[in-house]
CSV table of C-alpha atoms and ligand atoms in Angstrom, one decimal:
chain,number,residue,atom,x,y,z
A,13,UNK,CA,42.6,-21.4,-13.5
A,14,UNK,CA,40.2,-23.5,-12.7
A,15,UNK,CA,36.4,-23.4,-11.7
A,16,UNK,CA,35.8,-20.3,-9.7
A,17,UNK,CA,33.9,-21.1,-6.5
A,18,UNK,CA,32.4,-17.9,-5.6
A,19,UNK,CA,31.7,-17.6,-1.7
A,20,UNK,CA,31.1,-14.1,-1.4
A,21,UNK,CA,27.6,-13.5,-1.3
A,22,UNK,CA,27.2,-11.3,1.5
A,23,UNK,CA,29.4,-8.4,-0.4
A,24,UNK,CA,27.2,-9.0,-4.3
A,25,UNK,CA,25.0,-12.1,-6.2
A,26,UNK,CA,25.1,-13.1,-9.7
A,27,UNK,CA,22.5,-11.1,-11.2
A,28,UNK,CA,19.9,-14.1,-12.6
A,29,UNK,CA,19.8,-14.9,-16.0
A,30,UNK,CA,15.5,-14.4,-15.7
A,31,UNK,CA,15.9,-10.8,-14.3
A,32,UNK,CA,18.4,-9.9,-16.7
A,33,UNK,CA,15.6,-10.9,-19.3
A,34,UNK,CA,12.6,-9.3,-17.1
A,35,UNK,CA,15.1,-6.1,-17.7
A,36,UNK,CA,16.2,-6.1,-21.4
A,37,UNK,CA,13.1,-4.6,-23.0
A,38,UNK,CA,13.7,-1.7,-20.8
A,39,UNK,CA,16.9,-0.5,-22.1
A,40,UNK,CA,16.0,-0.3,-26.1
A,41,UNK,CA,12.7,-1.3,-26.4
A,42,UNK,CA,10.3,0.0,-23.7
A,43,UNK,CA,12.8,3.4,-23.0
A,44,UNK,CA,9.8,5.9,-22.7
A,45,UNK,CA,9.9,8.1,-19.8
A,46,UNK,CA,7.7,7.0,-17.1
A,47,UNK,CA,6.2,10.7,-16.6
A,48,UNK,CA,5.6,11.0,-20.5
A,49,UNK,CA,2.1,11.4,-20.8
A,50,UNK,CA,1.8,9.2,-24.2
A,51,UNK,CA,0.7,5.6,-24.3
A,52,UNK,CA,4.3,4.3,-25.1
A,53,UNK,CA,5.8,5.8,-21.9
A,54,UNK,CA,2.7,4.0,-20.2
A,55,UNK,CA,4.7,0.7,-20.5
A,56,UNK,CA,7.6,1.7,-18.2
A,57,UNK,CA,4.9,3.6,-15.8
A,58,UNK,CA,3.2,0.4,-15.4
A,59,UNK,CA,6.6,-2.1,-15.3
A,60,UNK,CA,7.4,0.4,-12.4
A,61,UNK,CA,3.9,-0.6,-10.4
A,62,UNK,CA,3.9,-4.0,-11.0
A,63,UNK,CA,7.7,-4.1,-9.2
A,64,UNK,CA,6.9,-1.8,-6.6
A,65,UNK,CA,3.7,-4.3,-6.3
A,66,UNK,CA,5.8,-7.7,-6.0
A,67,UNK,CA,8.4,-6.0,-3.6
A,68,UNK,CA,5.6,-4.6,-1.1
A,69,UNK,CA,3.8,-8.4,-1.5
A,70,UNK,CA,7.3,-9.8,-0.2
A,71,UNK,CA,6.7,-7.4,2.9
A,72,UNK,CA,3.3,-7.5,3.6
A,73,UNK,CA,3.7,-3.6,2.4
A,74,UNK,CA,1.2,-1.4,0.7
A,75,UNK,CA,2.9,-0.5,-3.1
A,76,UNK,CA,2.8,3.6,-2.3
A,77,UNK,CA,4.8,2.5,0.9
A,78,UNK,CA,7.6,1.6,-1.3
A,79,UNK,CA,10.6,4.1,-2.7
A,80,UNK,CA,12.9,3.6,-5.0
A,81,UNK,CA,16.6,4.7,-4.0
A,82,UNK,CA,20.1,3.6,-5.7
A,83,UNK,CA,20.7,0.9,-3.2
A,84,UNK,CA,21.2,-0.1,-0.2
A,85,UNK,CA,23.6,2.8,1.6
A,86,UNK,CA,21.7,5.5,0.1
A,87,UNK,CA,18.2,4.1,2.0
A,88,UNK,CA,20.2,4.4,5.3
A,89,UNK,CA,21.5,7.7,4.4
A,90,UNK,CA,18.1,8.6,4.3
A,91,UNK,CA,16.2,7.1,6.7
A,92,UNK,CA,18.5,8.1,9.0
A,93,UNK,CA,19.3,12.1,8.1
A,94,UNK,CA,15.6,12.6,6.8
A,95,UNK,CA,13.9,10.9,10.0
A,96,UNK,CA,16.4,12.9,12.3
A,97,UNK,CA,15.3,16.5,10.7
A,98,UNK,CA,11.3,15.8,10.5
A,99,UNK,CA,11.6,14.5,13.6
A,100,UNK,CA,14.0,17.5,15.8
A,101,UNK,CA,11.5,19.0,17.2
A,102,UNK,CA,10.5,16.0,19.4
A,103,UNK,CA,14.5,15.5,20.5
A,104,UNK,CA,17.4,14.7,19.3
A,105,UNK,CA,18.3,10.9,20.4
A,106,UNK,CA,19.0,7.9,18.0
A,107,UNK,CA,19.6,4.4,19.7
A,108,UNK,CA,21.9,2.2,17.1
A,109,UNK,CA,24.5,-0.5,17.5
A,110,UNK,CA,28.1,-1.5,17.4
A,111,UNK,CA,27.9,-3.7,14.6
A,112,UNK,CA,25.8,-1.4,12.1
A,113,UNK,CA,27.1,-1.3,8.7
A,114,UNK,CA,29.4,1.7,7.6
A,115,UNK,CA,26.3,3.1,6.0
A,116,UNK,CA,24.6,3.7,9.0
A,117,UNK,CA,27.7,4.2,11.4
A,118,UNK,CA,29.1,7.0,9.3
A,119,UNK,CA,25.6,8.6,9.0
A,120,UNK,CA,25.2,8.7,12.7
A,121,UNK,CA,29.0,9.7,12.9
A,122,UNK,CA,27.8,12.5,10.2
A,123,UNK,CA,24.7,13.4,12.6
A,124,UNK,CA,26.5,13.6,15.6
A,125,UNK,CA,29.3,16.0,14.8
A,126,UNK,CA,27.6,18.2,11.9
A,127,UNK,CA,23.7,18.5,12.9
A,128,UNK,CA,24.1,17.9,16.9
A,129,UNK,CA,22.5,14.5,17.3
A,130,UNK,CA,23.1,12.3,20.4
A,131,UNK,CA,23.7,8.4,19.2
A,132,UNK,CA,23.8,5.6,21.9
A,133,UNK,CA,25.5,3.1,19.8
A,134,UNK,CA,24.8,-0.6,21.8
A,135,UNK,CA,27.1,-3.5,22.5
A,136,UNK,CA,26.3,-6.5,21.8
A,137,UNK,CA,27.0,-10.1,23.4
A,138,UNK,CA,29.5,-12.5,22.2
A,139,UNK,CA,27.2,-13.6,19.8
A,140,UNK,CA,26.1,-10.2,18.1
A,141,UNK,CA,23.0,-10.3,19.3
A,142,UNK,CA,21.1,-6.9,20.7
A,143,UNK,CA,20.0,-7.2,24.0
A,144,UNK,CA,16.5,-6.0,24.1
A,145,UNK,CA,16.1,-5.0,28.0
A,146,UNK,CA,19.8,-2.7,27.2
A,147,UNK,CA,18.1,-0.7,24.7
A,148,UNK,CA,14.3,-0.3,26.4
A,149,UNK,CA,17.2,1.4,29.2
A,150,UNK,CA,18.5,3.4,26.7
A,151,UNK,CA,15.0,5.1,25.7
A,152,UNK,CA,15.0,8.3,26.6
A,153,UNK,CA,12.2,11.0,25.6
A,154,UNK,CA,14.6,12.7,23.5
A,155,UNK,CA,14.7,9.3,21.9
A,156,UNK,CA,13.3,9.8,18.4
A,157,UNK,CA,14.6,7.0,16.3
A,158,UNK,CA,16.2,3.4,16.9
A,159,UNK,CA,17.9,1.6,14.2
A,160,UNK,CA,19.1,-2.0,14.1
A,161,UNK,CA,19.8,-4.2,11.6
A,162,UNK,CA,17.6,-7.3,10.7
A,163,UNK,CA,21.0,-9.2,10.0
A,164,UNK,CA,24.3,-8.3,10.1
A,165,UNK,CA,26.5,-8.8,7.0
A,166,UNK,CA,29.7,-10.0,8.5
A,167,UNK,CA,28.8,-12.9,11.1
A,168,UNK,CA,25.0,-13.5,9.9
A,169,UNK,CA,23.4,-12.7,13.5
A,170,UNK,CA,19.5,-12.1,12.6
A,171,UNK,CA,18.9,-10.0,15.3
A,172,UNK,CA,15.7,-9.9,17.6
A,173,UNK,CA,13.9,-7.7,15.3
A,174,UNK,CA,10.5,-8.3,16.5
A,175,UNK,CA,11.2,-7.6,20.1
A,176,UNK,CA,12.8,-4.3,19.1
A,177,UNK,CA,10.1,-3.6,17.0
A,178,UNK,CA,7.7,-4.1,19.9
A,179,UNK,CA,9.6,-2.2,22.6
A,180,UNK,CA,10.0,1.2,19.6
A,181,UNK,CA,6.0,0.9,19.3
A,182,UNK,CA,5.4,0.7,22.7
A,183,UNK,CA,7.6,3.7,23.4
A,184,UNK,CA,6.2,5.7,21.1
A,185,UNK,CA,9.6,6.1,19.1
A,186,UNK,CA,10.0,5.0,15.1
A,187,UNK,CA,11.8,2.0,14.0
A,188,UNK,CA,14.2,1.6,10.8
A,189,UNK,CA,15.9,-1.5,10.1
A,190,UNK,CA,18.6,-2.1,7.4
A,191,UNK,CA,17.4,-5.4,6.0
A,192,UNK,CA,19.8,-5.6,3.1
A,193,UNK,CA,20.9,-8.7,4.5
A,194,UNK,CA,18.0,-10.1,5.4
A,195,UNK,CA,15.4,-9.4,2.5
A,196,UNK,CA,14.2,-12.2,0.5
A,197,UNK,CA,16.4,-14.4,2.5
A,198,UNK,CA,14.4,-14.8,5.5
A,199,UNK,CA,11.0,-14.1,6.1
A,200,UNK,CA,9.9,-10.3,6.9
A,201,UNK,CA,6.3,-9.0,7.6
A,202,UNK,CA,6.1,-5.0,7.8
A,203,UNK,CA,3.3,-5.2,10.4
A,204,UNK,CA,4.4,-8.3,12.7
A,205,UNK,CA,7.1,-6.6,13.4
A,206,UNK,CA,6.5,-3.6,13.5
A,207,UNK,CA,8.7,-1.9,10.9
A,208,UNK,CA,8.6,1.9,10.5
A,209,UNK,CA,11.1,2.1,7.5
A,210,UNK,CA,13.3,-0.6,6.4
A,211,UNK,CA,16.3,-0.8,3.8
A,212,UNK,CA,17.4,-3.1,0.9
A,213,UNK,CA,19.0,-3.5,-2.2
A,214,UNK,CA,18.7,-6.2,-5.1
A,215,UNK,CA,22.2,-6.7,-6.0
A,216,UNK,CA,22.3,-9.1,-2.5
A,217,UNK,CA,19.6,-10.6,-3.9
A,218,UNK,CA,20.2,-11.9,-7.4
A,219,UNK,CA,19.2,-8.4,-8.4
A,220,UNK,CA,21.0,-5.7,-10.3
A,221,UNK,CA,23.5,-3.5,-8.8
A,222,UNK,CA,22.6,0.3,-8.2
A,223,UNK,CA,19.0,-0.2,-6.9
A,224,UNK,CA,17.5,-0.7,-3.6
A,225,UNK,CA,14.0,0.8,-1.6
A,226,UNK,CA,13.4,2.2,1.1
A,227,UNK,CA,10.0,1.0,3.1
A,228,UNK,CA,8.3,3.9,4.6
A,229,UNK,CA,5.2,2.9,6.5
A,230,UNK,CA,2.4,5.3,5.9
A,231,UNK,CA,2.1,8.1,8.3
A,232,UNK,CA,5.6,8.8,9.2
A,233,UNK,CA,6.6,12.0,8.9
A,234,UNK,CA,10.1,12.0,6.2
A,235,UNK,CA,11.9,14.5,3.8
A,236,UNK,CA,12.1,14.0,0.7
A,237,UNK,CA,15.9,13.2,0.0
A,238,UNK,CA,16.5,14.2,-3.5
A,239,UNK,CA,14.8,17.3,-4.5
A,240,UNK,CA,13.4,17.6,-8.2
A,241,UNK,CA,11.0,16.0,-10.0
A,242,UNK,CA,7.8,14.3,-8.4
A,243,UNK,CA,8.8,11.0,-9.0
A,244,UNK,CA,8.8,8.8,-5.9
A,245,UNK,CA,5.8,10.7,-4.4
A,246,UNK,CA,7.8,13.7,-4.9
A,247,UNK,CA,10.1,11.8,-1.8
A,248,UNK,CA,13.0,10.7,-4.2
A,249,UNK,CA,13.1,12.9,-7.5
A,250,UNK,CA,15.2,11.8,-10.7
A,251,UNK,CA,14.0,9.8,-13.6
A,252,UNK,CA,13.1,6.1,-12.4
A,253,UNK,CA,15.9,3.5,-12.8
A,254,UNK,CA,13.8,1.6,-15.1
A,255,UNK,CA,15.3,-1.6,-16.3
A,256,UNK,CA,17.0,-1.8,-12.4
A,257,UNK,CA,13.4,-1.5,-10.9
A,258,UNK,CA,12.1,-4.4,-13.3
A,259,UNK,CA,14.6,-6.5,-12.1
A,260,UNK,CA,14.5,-5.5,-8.5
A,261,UNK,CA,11.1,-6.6,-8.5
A,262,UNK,CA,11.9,-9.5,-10.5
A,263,UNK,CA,14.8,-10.7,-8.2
A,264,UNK,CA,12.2,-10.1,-5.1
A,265,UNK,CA,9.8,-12.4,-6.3
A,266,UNK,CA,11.9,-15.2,-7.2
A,267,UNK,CA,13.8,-14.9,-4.4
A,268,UNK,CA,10.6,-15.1,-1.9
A,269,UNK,CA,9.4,-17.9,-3.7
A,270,UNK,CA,12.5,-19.7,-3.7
A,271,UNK,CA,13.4,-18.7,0.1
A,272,UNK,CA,11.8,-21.9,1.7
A,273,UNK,CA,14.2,-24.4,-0.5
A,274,UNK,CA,17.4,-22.0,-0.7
A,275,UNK,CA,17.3,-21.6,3.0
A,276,UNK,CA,17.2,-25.2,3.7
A,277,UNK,CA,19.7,-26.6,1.0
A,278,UNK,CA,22.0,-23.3,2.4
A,279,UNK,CA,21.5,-24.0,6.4
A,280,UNK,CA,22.5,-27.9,5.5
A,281,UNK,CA,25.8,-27.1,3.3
A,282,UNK,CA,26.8,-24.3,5.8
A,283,UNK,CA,25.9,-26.1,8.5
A,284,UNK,CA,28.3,-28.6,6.7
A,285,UNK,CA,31.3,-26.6,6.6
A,286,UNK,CA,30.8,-25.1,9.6
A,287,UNK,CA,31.5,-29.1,11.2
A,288,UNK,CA,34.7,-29.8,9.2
A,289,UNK,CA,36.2,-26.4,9.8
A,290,UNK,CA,35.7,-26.5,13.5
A,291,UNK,CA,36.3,-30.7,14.0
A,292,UNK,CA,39.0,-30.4,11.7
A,293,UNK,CA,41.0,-27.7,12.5
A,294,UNK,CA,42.9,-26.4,15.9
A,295,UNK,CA,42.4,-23.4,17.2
A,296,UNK,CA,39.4,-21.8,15.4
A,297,UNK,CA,36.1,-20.7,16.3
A,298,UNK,CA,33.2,-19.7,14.6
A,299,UNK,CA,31.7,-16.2,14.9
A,300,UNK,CA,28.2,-15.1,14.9
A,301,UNK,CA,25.4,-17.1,16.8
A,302,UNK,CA,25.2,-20.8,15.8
A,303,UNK,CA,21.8,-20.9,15.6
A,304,UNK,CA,19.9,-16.9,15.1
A,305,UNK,CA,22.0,-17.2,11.7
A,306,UNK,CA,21.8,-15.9,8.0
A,307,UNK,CA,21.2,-19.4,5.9
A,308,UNK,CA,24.3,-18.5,4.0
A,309,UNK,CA,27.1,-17.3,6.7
A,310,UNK,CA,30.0,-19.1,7.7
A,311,UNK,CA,32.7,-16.7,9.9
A,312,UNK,CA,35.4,-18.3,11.3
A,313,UNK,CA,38.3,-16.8,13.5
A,314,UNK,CA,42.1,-19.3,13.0
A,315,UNK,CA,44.3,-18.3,15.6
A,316,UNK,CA,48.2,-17.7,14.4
A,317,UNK,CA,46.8,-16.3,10.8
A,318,UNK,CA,46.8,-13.1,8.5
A,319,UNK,CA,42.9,-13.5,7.5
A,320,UNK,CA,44.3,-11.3,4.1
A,321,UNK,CA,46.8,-14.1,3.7
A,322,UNK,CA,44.5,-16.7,3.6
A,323,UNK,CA,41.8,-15.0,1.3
A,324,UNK,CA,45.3,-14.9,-1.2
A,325,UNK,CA,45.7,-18.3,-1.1
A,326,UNK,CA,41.9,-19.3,-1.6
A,327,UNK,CA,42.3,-17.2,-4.4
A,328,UNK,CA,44.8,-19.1,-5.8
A,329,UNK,CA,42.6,-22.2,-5.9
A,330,UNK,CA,39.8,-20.0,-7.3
A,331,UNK,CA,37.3,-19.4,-4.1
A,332,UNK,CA,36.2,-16.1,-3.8
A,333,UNK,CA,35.9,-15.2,0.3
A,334,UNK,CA,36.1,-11.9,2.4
A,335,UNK,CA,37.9,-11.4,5.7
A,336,UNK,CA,35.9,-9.4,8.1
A,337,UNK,CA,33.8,-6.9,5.6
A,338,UNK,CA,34.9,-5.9,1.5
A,339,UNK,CA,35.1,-2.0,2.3
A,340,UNK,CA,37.3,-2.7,5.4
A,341,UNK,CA,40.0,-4.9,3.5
A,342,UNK,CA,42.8,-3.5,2.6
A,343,UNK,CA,42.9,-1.3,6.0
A,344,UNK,CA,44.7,-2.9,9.0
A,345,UNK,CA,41.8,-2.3,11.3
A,346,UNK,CA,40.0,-5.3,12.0
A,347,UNK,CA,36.6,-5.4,11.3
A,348,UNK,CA,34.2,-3.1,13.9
A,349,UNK,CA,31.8,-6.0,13.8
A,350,UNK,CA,34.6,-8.9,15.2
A,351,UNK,CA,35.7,-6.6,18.0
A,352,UNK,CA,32.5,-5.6,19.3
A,353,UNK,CA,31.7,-9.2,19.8
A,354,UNK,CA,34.6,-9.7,22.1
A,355,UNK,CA,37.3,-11.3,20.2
A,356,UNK,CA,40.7,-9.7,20.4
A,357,UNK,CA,42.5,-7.8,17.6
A,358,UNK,CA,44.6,-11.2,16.3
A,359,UNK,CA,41.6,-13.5,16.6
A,360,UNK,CA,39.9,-10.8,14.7
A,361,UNK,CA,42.7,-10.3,12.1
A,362,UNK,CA,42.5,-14.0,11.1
A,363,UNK,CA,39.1,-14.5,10.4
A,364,UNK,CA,37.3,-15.3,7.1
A,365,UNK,CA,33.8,-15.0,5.7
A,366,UNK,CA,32.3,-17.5,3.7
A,367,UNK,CA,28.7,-17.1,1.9
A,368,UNK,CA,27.4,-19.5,0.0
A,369,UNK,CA,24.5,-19.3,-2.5
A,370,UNK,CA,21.9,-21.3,-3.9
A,371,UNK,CA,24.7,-22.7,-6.7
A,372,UNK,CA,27.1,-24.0,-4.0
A,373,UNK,CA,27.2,-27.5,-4.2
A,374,UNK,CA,28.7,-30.0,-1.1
A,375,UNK,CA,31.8,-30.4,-4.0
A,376,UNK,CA,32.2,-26.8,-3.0
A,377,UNK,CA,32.0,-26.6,0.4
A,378,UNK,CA,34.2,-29.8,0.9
A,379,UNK,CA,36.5,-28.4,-1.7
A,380,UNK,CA,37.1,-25.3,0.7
A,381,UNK,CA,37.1,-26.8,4.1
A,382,UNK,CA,40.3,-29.4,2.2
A,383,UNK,CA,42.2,-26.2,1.1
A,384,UNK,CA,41.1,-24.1,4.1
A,385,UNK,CA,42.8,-27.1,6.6
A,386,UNK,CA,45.9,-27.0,4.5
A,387,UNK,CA,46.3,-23.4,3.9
A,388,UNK,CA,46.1,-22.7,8.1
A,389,UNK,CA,48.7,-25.5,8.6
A,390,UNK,CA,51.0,-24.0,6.0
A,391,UNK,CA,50.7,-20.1,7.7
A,392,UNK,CA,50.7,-21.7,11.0
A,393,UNK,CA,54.2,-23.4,9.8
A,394,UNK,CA,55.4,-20.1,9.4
A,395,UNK,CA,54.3,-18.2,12.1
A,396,UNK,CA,56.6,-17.1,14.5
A,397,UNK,CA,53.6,-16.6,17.4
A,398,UNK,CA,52.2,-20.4,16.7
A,399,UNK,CA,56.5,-21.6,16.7
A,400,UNK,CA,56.4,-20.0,20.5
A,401,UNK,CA,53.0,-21.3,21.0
A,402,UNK,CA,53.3,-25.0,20.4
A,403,UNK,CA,56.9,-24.8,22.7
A,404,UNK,CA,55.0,-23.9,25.4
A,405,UNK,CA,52.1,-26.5,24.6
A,406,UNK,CA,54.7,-29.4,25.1
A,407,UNK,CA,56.7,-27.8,28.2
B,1814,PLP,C1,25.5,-4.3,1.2
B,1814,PLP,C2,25.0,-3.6,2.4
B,1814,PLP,C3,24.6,-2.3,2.4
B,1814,PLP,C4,24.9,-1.4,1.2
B,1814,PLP,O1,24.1,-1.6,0.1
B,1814,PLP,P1,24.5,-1.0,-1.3
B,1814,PLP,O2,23.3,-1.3,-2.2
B,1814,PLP,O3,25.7,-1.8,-1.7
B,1814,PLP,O4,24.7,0.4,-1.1
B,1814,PLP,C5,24.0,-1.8,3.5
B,1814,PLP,N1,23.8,-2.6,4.6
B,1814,PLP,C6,24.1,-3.9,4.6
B,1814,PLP,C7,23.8,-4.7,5.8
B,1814,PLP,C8,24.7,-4.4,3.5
B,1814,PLP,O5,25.0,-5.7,3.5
């Protein structure tokens, strides 16, 4: 095989060669116990701060407004469950949306038929975006929680964060956001917009796997999730992930201070490949809003294809790519997040997801976009539905 050509960003990122050095000396070298009391386990105390330090600077967050979790689903797990129990004796309500990811969906599923929560989940438009004025109608004063993602990880959307943000304050109610996504890839201030908890994890951010935070703003009320120890304010108890934190905070501050110049080269290439595959090829369309868009995220819908087929045959020519979302493959329902924007179950079943990162090169993009327009022509040429299709064009 060739060169790989890894478009799959959205689902992991090469961890970077600087964070995996930031880490090292925390495996063998610096391996003291951070709640050790003698001067050697003072060295992983303080890496700790100084990571919790550059991740709350990428927010705008204080440092003790910063936990520790083991990524990304386990910060929705407990925002969710732990904000839902502090929280019960105000009501019972959560306002969410269609196109959450599984961590927060089966949570809420979770809530709803073991602990007797109420969840409006929200449509969407054709784009993916929330409509704001549909969930200020959804408040209701058993309303104690509203939870939508900053962007979503199949089509890209970046939702309008700060309007919700401003309607939760103005209501009284708390806002979580899973920012996974959207962390050190775009811009995020805490206060402008009005974040009460927000999720993340560094392995979608050049960052190891098995760590992520959740941002709890001062003064709201939350369990702790894992009982134990004190670490994590006594919120989050088990020895510290050490060498992960170092390089969560590692990947955090890189990636803020590289957003600026990835987002640009990464808006121009997508932007790129998002022209050939739609001038160049019949019958597609792309999904997720053209312009309210992840850098990184191409999603396109071919009509008259098996989306798994396709990703099989980019394989063969060494690009990595996903077809609706990685923990949905392999099932035959199409992905939650196609369907709630609108498109129909065979639009949805032929789509593919494309994210690029700061090593794709235009070689790479135009190297796809060649393959992808072949590859559709040669599935079309054996599809049966496109056969009757194109007899009917000509009649
Ligand atoms: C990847 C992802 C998660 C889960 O994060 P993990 O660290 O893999 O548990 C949650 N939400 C979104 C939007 C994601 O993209």
């Amino acid at each position: 095989m060739g060169k790989m050509i890894y478009l799959d960003n959205a689902a992991t990122t090469k961890t970077a060669p600087e964070v995996v050095q930031a880490m090292l000396p925390y495996f063998s070298e610096y391996y003291g116990n951070p709640s050790s009391v003698y001067d050697f386990a003072g060295k992983s105390k303080a890496a700790i701060a100084e990571a919790r330090g550059q991740i709350a600077d990428v927010l705008g967050a204080k440092k003790e407004e910063i936990y520790f979790t083991a990524g990304g689903s386990e910060a929705d797990n407990w925002a969710l469950k732990a904000a839902f129990e502090a929280y019960s004796s105000r009501g019972n309500h959560i306002i969410t949306t269609k196109i959450e990811h599984h961590a927060i969906l089966h949570t809420c599923e979770y809530l709803e038929k073991q602990r007797g929560a109420r969840i409006t989940y929200l449509d969407v438009d054709e784009n993916g975006l929330v409509r704001p004025e549909e969930l200020e109608k959804a408040i209701t004063p058993e309303t104690i929680l509203i939870s939508v993602m900053f962007a979503n990880n199949e089509i890209g959307t970046i939702e309008p964060v700060k309007e919700i943000g401003r309607i939760a304050r103005k209501h009284g109610i708390l806002f979580h956001t899973d920012a996974v996504q959207a962390f050190g890839q775009v811009p995020i201030g805490v206060d402008e917009y009005n974040i009460d908890m927000l999720s993340s994890s560094a392995h979608k951010i050049n960052g190891p796997k098995g760590i992520g935070f959740l941002y709890i703003r001062k003064g709201v009320k939350i369990r702790s999730f894992v009982h134990g120890g004190a670490q994590e304010r006594k919120r989050r108890a088990g020895t510290e992930n050490v060498p992960g934190i170092v390089g969560y905070g590692a990947a955090a501050r890189r990636a803020a201070e590289t957003m600026e110049e990835r987002a640009e080269k990464e808006t121009r290439l997508r932007d790129h490949l998002i022209a050939r595959l739609c001038g160049e090829i019949p019958y597609v369309r792309l999904n997720g809003d053209p312009a309210k868009r992840l850098p990184n995220n191409v999603n396109v819908s071919f009509q008259f294809v098996e989306g798994e087929s396709l990703l099989l045959m980019l394989d063969s020519f060494g690009v990595c790519a996903s077809s609706g979302s990685a923990c949905t493959s392999g099932s035959l329902d199409p992905s939650h997040v196609l369907l709630a924007i609108g498109l129909p179950h065979e639009t949805a079943h032929g789509s593919v997801r494309l994210t690029l990162s700061e090593e794709t090169t235009l070689e790479d993009v135009d190297f796809v976009a060649d393959r992808l327009k072949e590859i559709v022509q040669n599935l079309r040429n054996m599809s049966p539905l496109y056969e009757d299709f194109m007899k009917k064009k000509k009649k």
